[in-house]
Short mmCIF file of C-alpha atoms in Angstrom, two decimals:
data_model
loop_
_atom_site.label_atom_id
_atom_site.label_comp_id
_atom_site.label_asym_id
_atom_site.label_seq_id
_atom_site.Cartn_x
_atom_site.Cartn_y
_atom_site.Cartn_z
CA MET A 1 16.69 -17.99 -2.93
CA ARG A 2 16.11 -15.21 -0.44
CA ASN A 3 12.74 -14.75 1.25
CA ILE A 4 11.59 -11.15 1.75
CA LYS A 5 8.75 -10.26 4.11
CA LEU A 6 6.78 -7.06 3.49
CA VAL A 7 4.37 -5.27 5.82
CA LEU A 8 1.82 -3.26 3.83
CA GLU A 9 -0.87 -0.70 4.52
CA TYR A 10 -3.50 -0.04 1.88
CA ASP A 11 -6.74 1.68 1.03
CA GLY A 12 -8.68 -1.04 -0.75
CA THR A 13 -11.29 1.25 -2.35
CA ALA A 14 -9.92 1.09 -5.89
CA TYR A 15 -9.02 -2.61 -5.84
CA ALA A 16 -10.81 -5.92 -6.33
CA GLY A 17 -9.16 -7.32 -3.23
CA TRP A 18 -5.71 -8.81 -2.65
CA GLN A 19 -5.68 -11.77 -5.04
CA ARG A 20 -4.76 -11.36 -8.70
CA GLN A 21 -7.67 -11.32 -11.15
CA LYS A 22 -7.74 -11.25 -14.93
CA ASN A 23 -9.84 -8.14 -15.51
CA ALA A 24 -9.61 -6.07 -12.33
CA PRO A 25 -6.84 -4.25 -10.42
CA THR A 26 -5.69 -5.97 -7.23
CA ILE A 27 -3.17 -5.30 -4.47
CA GLN A 28 -1.18 -8.44 -5.31
CA GLU A 29 -0.86 -7.40 -8.95
CA ALA A 30 0.34 -3.91 -8.01
CA VAL A 31 3.00 -5.28 -5.64
CA GLU A 32 4.20 -7.92 -8.12
CA LYS A 33 4.49 -5.38 -10.94
CA SER A 34 6.47 -3.06 -8.69
CA ILE A 35 8.87 -5.85 -7.74
CA PHE A 36 9.29 -6.74 -11.42
CA SER A 37 10.17 -3.14 -12.26
CA ILE A 38 12.98 -3.29 -9.68
CA THR A 39 14.36 -6.84 -9.99
CA GLY A 40 13.16 -7.93 -13.44
CA GLU A 41 11.70 -11.05 -11.87
CA GLU A 42 8.21 -12.33 -12.64
CA LEU A 43 7.28 -13.81 -9.31
CA SER A 44 4.29 -14.54 -7.10
CA VAL A 45 3.82 -12.71 -3.80
CA THR A 46 2.14 -14.72 -1.03
CA GLY A 47 -0.36 -12.81 1.11
CA CYS A 48 -1.48 -13.47 4.68
CA SER A 49 -5.14 -13.15 3.70
CA ARG A 50 -7.38 -12.80 0.66
CA THR A 51 -9.08 -9.52 1.50
CA ASP A 52 -12.19 -8.74 -0.57
CA ALA A 53 -12.80 -5.82 -2.91
CA GLY A 54 -13.01 -2.57 -0.94
CA VAL A 55 -11.52 -4.00 2.27
CA HIS A 56 -8.60 -2.08 3.79
CA ALA A 57 -5.49 -3.06 5.75
CA LYS A 58 -3.34 -1.28 8.31
CA GLU A 59 -1.00 -4.25 8.61
CA PHE A 60 -0.98 -6.81 5.80
CA VAL A 61 1.92 -9.25 5.68
CA CYS A 62 3.19 -10.83 2.47
CA ASN A 63 6.39 -12.49 1.30
CA PHE A 64 8.22 -13.36 -1.91
CA HIS A 65 11.29 -15.35 -2.94
CA THR A 66 13.91 -13.57 -5.00
CA ASN A 67 17.36 -14.02 -6.50
CA SER A 68 17.96 -10.28 -6.24
CA SER A 69 20.94 -9.05 -4.24
CA ILE A 70 19.14 -5.85 -3.21
CA GLU A 71 19.44 -5.29 0.54
CA ALA A 72 16.13 -6.24 2.15
CA SER A 73 15.57 -2.91 3.87
CA ARG A 74 16.00 -1.05 0.57
CA PHE A 75 12.94 -2.75 -0.90
CA ARG A 76 10.72 -0.46 1.19
CA GLU A 77 11.79 2.79 -0.44
CA ALA A 78 12.24 1.22 -3.87
CA LEU A 79 8.75 -0.27 -3.91
CA ASN A 80 7.08 2.81 -2.42
CA ALA A 81 8.57 4.83 -5.29
CA LYS A 82 6.82 2.52 -7.77
CA LEU A 83 3.53 1.76 -6.00
CA PRO A 84 0.44 4.00 -6.10
CA GLU A 85 -0.02 6.15 -3.01
CA ASP A 86 -2.93 4.04 -1.72
CA ILE A 87 -0.49 1.16 -1.11
CA ARG A 88 2.47 1.73 1.24
CA ILE A 89 5.24 -0.61 2.36
CA HIS A 90 6.13 0.03 6.02
CA LYS A 91 8.69 -2.70 6.49
CA ALA A 92 10.83 -5.03 4.37
CA VAL A 93 13.00 -7.68 6.06
CA GLU A 94 14.71 -10.90 5.03
CA VAL A 95 13.28 -13.94 6.79
CA ASP A 96 13.90 -17.68 6.88
CA GLU A 97 13.34 -19.34 3.52
CA SER A 98 10.54 -21.46 5.01
CA PHE A 99 8.48 -18.48 6.25
CA HIS A 100 4.97 -18.42 4.75
CA SER A 101 2.89 -15.32 5.48
CA ARG A 102 -0.42 -17.19 5.35
CA TYR A 103 0.28 -20.63 6.81
CA ASP A 104 2.56 -19.37 9.60
CA SER A 105 -0.02 -16.87 10.86
CA LYS A 106 -1.26 -17.59 14.40
CA GLY A 107 -4.15 -15.15 14.22
CA LYS A 108 -5.51 -11.82 13.01
CA THR A 109 -7.33 -8.78 14.34
CA TYR A 110 -9.94 -7.03 12.21
CA CYS A 111 -11.83 -3.83 12.89
CA TYR A 112 -15.28 -3.17 11.47
CA THR A 113 -16.32 0.51 11.57
CA ILE A 114 -19.92 1.72 11.59
CA LEU A 115 -21.03 5.33 11.15
CA ASN A 116 -24.34 5.55 13.00
CA GLN A 117 -26.01 8.78 11.96
CA GLU A 118 -28.81 9.86 9.64
CA VAL A 119 -26.62 11.10 6.78
CA ASN A 120 -23.49 9.35 5.54
CA SER A 121 -20.11 11.10 5.50
CA ALA A 122 -18.81 12.44 2.21
CA ILE A 123 -15.22 12.16 3.43
CA TYR A 124 -15.26 8.81 5.25
CA ARG A 125 -17.85 6.96 3.16
CA ASN A 126 -15.22 4.54 1.76
CA PHE A 127 -14.06 3.53 5.26
CA VAL A 128 -17.31 3.01 7.17
CA CYS A 129 -20.58 1.12 7.00
CA HIS A 130 -23.32 3.73 7.20
CA VAL A 131 -26.35 2.84 9.36
CA ARG A 132 -28.86 5.68 9.52
CA TYR A 133 -31.12 4.33 12.27
CA PRO A 134 -30.02 4.31 15.96
CA LEU A 135 -28.19 1.18 17.12
CA ASN A 136 -28.51 -0.31 20.61
CA ILE A 137 -24.84 -0.83 21.46
CA ASN A 138 -25.69 -2.52 24.77
CA ASP A 139 -27.55 -5.31 22.95
CA MET A 140 -24.75 -5.55 20.39
CA SER A 141 -22.14 -5.88 23.16
CA SER A 142 -24.23 -8.52 24.94
CA ALA A 143 -24.47 -10.50 21.71
CA ALA A 144 -20.73 -10.18 21.03
CA ARG A 145 -19.91 -12.13 24.20
CA PHE A 146 -21.61 -15.26 22.81
CA PHE A 147 -19.05 -15.41 19.98
CA LEU A 148 -16.08 -15.72 22.34
CA GLY A 149 -14.37 -19.09 22.56
CA THR A 150 -14.15 -22.04 20.19
CA HIS A 151 -17.18 -22.66 17.98
CA ASP A 152 -18.20 -24.04 14.62
CA PHE A 153 -18.70 -20.89 12.53
CA GLN A 154 -20.25 -22.74 9.60
CA ALA A 155 -23.21 -20.32 9.56
CA PHE A 156 -20.89 -17.29 9.53
CA ARG A 157 -19.12 -17.92 6.26
CA LYS A 158 -20.00 -17.33 2.64
CA LEU A 159 -21.39 -20.42 0.94
CA GLY A 160 -19.11 -21.99 -1.62
CA SER A 161 -15.87 -21.42 0.27
CA SER A 162 -13.91 -24.61 0.89
CA VAL A 163 -11.96 -25.22 4.13
CA LYS A 164 -10.88 -28.30 6.09
CA THR A 165 -12.72 -27.16 9.22
CA THR A 166 -15.11 -24.36 10.09
CA THR A 167 -14.13 -24.36 13.77
CA ARG A 168 -12.39 -21.19 14.92
CA THR A 169 -11.48 -19.61 18.27
CA ILE A 170 -12.39 -15.96 18.88
CA SER A 171 -10.41 -14.42 21.73
CA GLN A 172 -11.74 -10.86 21.36
CA LEU A 173 -14.95 -9.36 20.05
CA GLU A 174 -15.32 -5.90 21.51
CA LEU A 175 -17.39 -2.85 20.61
CA LEU A 176 -16.10 0.66 21.21
CA LYS A 177 -18.28 3.76 20.68
CA GLU A 178 -16.94 7.25 20.11
CA GLY A 179 -19.58 9.78 19.11
CA ASN A 180 -21.41 8.39 16.08
CA ILE A 181 -18.65 5.87 15.34
CA ILE A 182 -18.94 2.26 16.52
CA ARG A 183 -15.92 0.00 16.04
CA ILE A 184 -16.08 -3.78 16.33
CA TYR A 185 -12.68 -5.35 17.06
CA GLY A 186 -12.39 -9.07 16.43
CA THR A 187 -9.37 -11.29 17.09
CA ALA A 188 -9.29 -14.99 16.20
CA ASP A 189 -6.88 -17.76 15.31
CA GLY A 190 -8.34 -17.56 11.83
CA PHE A 191 -11.35 -16.20 9.97
CA LEU A 192 -13.55 -17.98 7.45
CA TYR A 193 -14.44 -16.25 4.19
CA ASN A 194 -16.63 -13.21 5.05
CA MET A 195 -16.83 -14.37 8.69
CA MET A 196 -16.05 -10.98 10.23
CA ARG A 197 -18.43 -9.19 7.87
CA ILE A 198 -21.28 -11.61 8.65
CA ILE A 199 -20.63 -11.22 12.38
CA ALA A 200 -20.76 -7.43 11.92
CA GLY A 201 -23.94 -7.71 9.85
CA THR A 202 -25.51 -9.85 12.57
CA LEU A 203 -24.56 -7.39 15.32
CA ILE A 204 -26.08 -4.56 13.25
CA GLU A 205 -29.35 -6.51 12.98
CA ILE A 206 -29.31 -6.97 16.77
CA GLY A 207 -28.57 -3.27 17.26
CA LEU A 208 -31.59 -2.43 15.11
CA GLY A 209 -33.82 -4.76 17.15
CA ARG A 210 -34.42 -7.18 14.30
CA MET A 211 -32.60 -9.98 16.14
CA LYS A 212 -31.92 -10.76 19.80
CA PRO A 213 -28.57 -11.38 21.52
CA GLU A 214 -29.90 -14.81 22.52
CA ASP A 215 -30.12 -15.77 18.83
CA ILE A 216 -26.33 -16.09 18.61
CA PRO A 217 -25.89 -19.34 20.58
CA LEU A 218 -28.79 -20.85 18.63
CA ILE A 219 -27.06 -20.07 15.33
CA LEU A 220 -23.72 -21.38 16.60
CA GLU A 221 -25.42 -24.59 17.74
CA GLY A 222 -26.75 -25.14 14.21
CA ASN A 223 -30.39 -24.17 14.74
CA THR A 224 -31.54 -23.76 11.14
CA GLY A 225 -34.59 -21.81 12.24
CA VAL A 226 -32.44 -18.81 13.15
CA LYS A 227 -30.31 -17.15 10.48
CA PRO A 228 -27.37 -14.75 10.89
CA GLY A 229 -27.47 -11.25 9.46
CA LYS A 230 -26.36 -10.34 5.96
CA VAL A 231 -22.76 -9.78 4.93
CA ALA A 232 -21.96 -6.23 6.03
CA PRO A 233 -20.47 -3.91 3.34
CA ALA A 234 -16.79 -4.39 2.57
CA GLN A 235 -15.65 -0.81 3.06
CA GLY A 236 -16.21 -0.94 6.83
CA LEU A 237 -13.65 -3.71 7.30
CA CYS A 238 -9.94 -3.23 7.97
CA LEU A 239 -7.25 -5.81 8.75
CA GLU A 240 -5.51 -4.35 11.80
CA LYS A 241 -2.84 -6.87 12.77
CA VAL A 242 -1.42 -10.29 11.89
CA TYR A 243 0.19 -12.47 14.57
CA TYR A 244 3.10 -14.89 14.14
#
């Protein structure tokens, strides 16, 4: 069988995340239905990540195995003609049969966007986390440095998720401010479930003065007396890049 790799961009507002669900629309379902309409094959598309409901992606990589003889590059236009406009295929290429978009990934970059002003935006509300009170970006940046390196991120994942290890290496956690927009860029060899959103929620708490930058190493060291912030809203998160 042939193995086709797709690079997607999507607005996750109307979807219950990537992974197929019984009673809710998902990105995976939309892509699989579009492939079926072209090839007649009922197949499963493997995604690089299980993004949550409302999370967006500028570069999401997935792959599927097919018996179709359609030229790989033609899948882009064919699928875009079938998919809703909030999901776009930017690239379709044939890859080695062993390629696995999730397990072969060496890392990912996410961006979490905060709109820091008194009133939320009517236009951008589905793409930002609105924080009405002023944030201290200097304290947030100071705190971000403590996340760099290899740590056990047990405290920065949603309870109930099952993984072999909760140790991850963060190579970048950077805050950029432009007007009332604050963007948090995070790059790691892997992210635990809700890890980036909990990091963002924690940095917001620090920016509001409810936590201190020095709380971060205590949490990473397993000090149960200090808790991370809440899971930040999904709509502020966007998968920017996947590395192979």
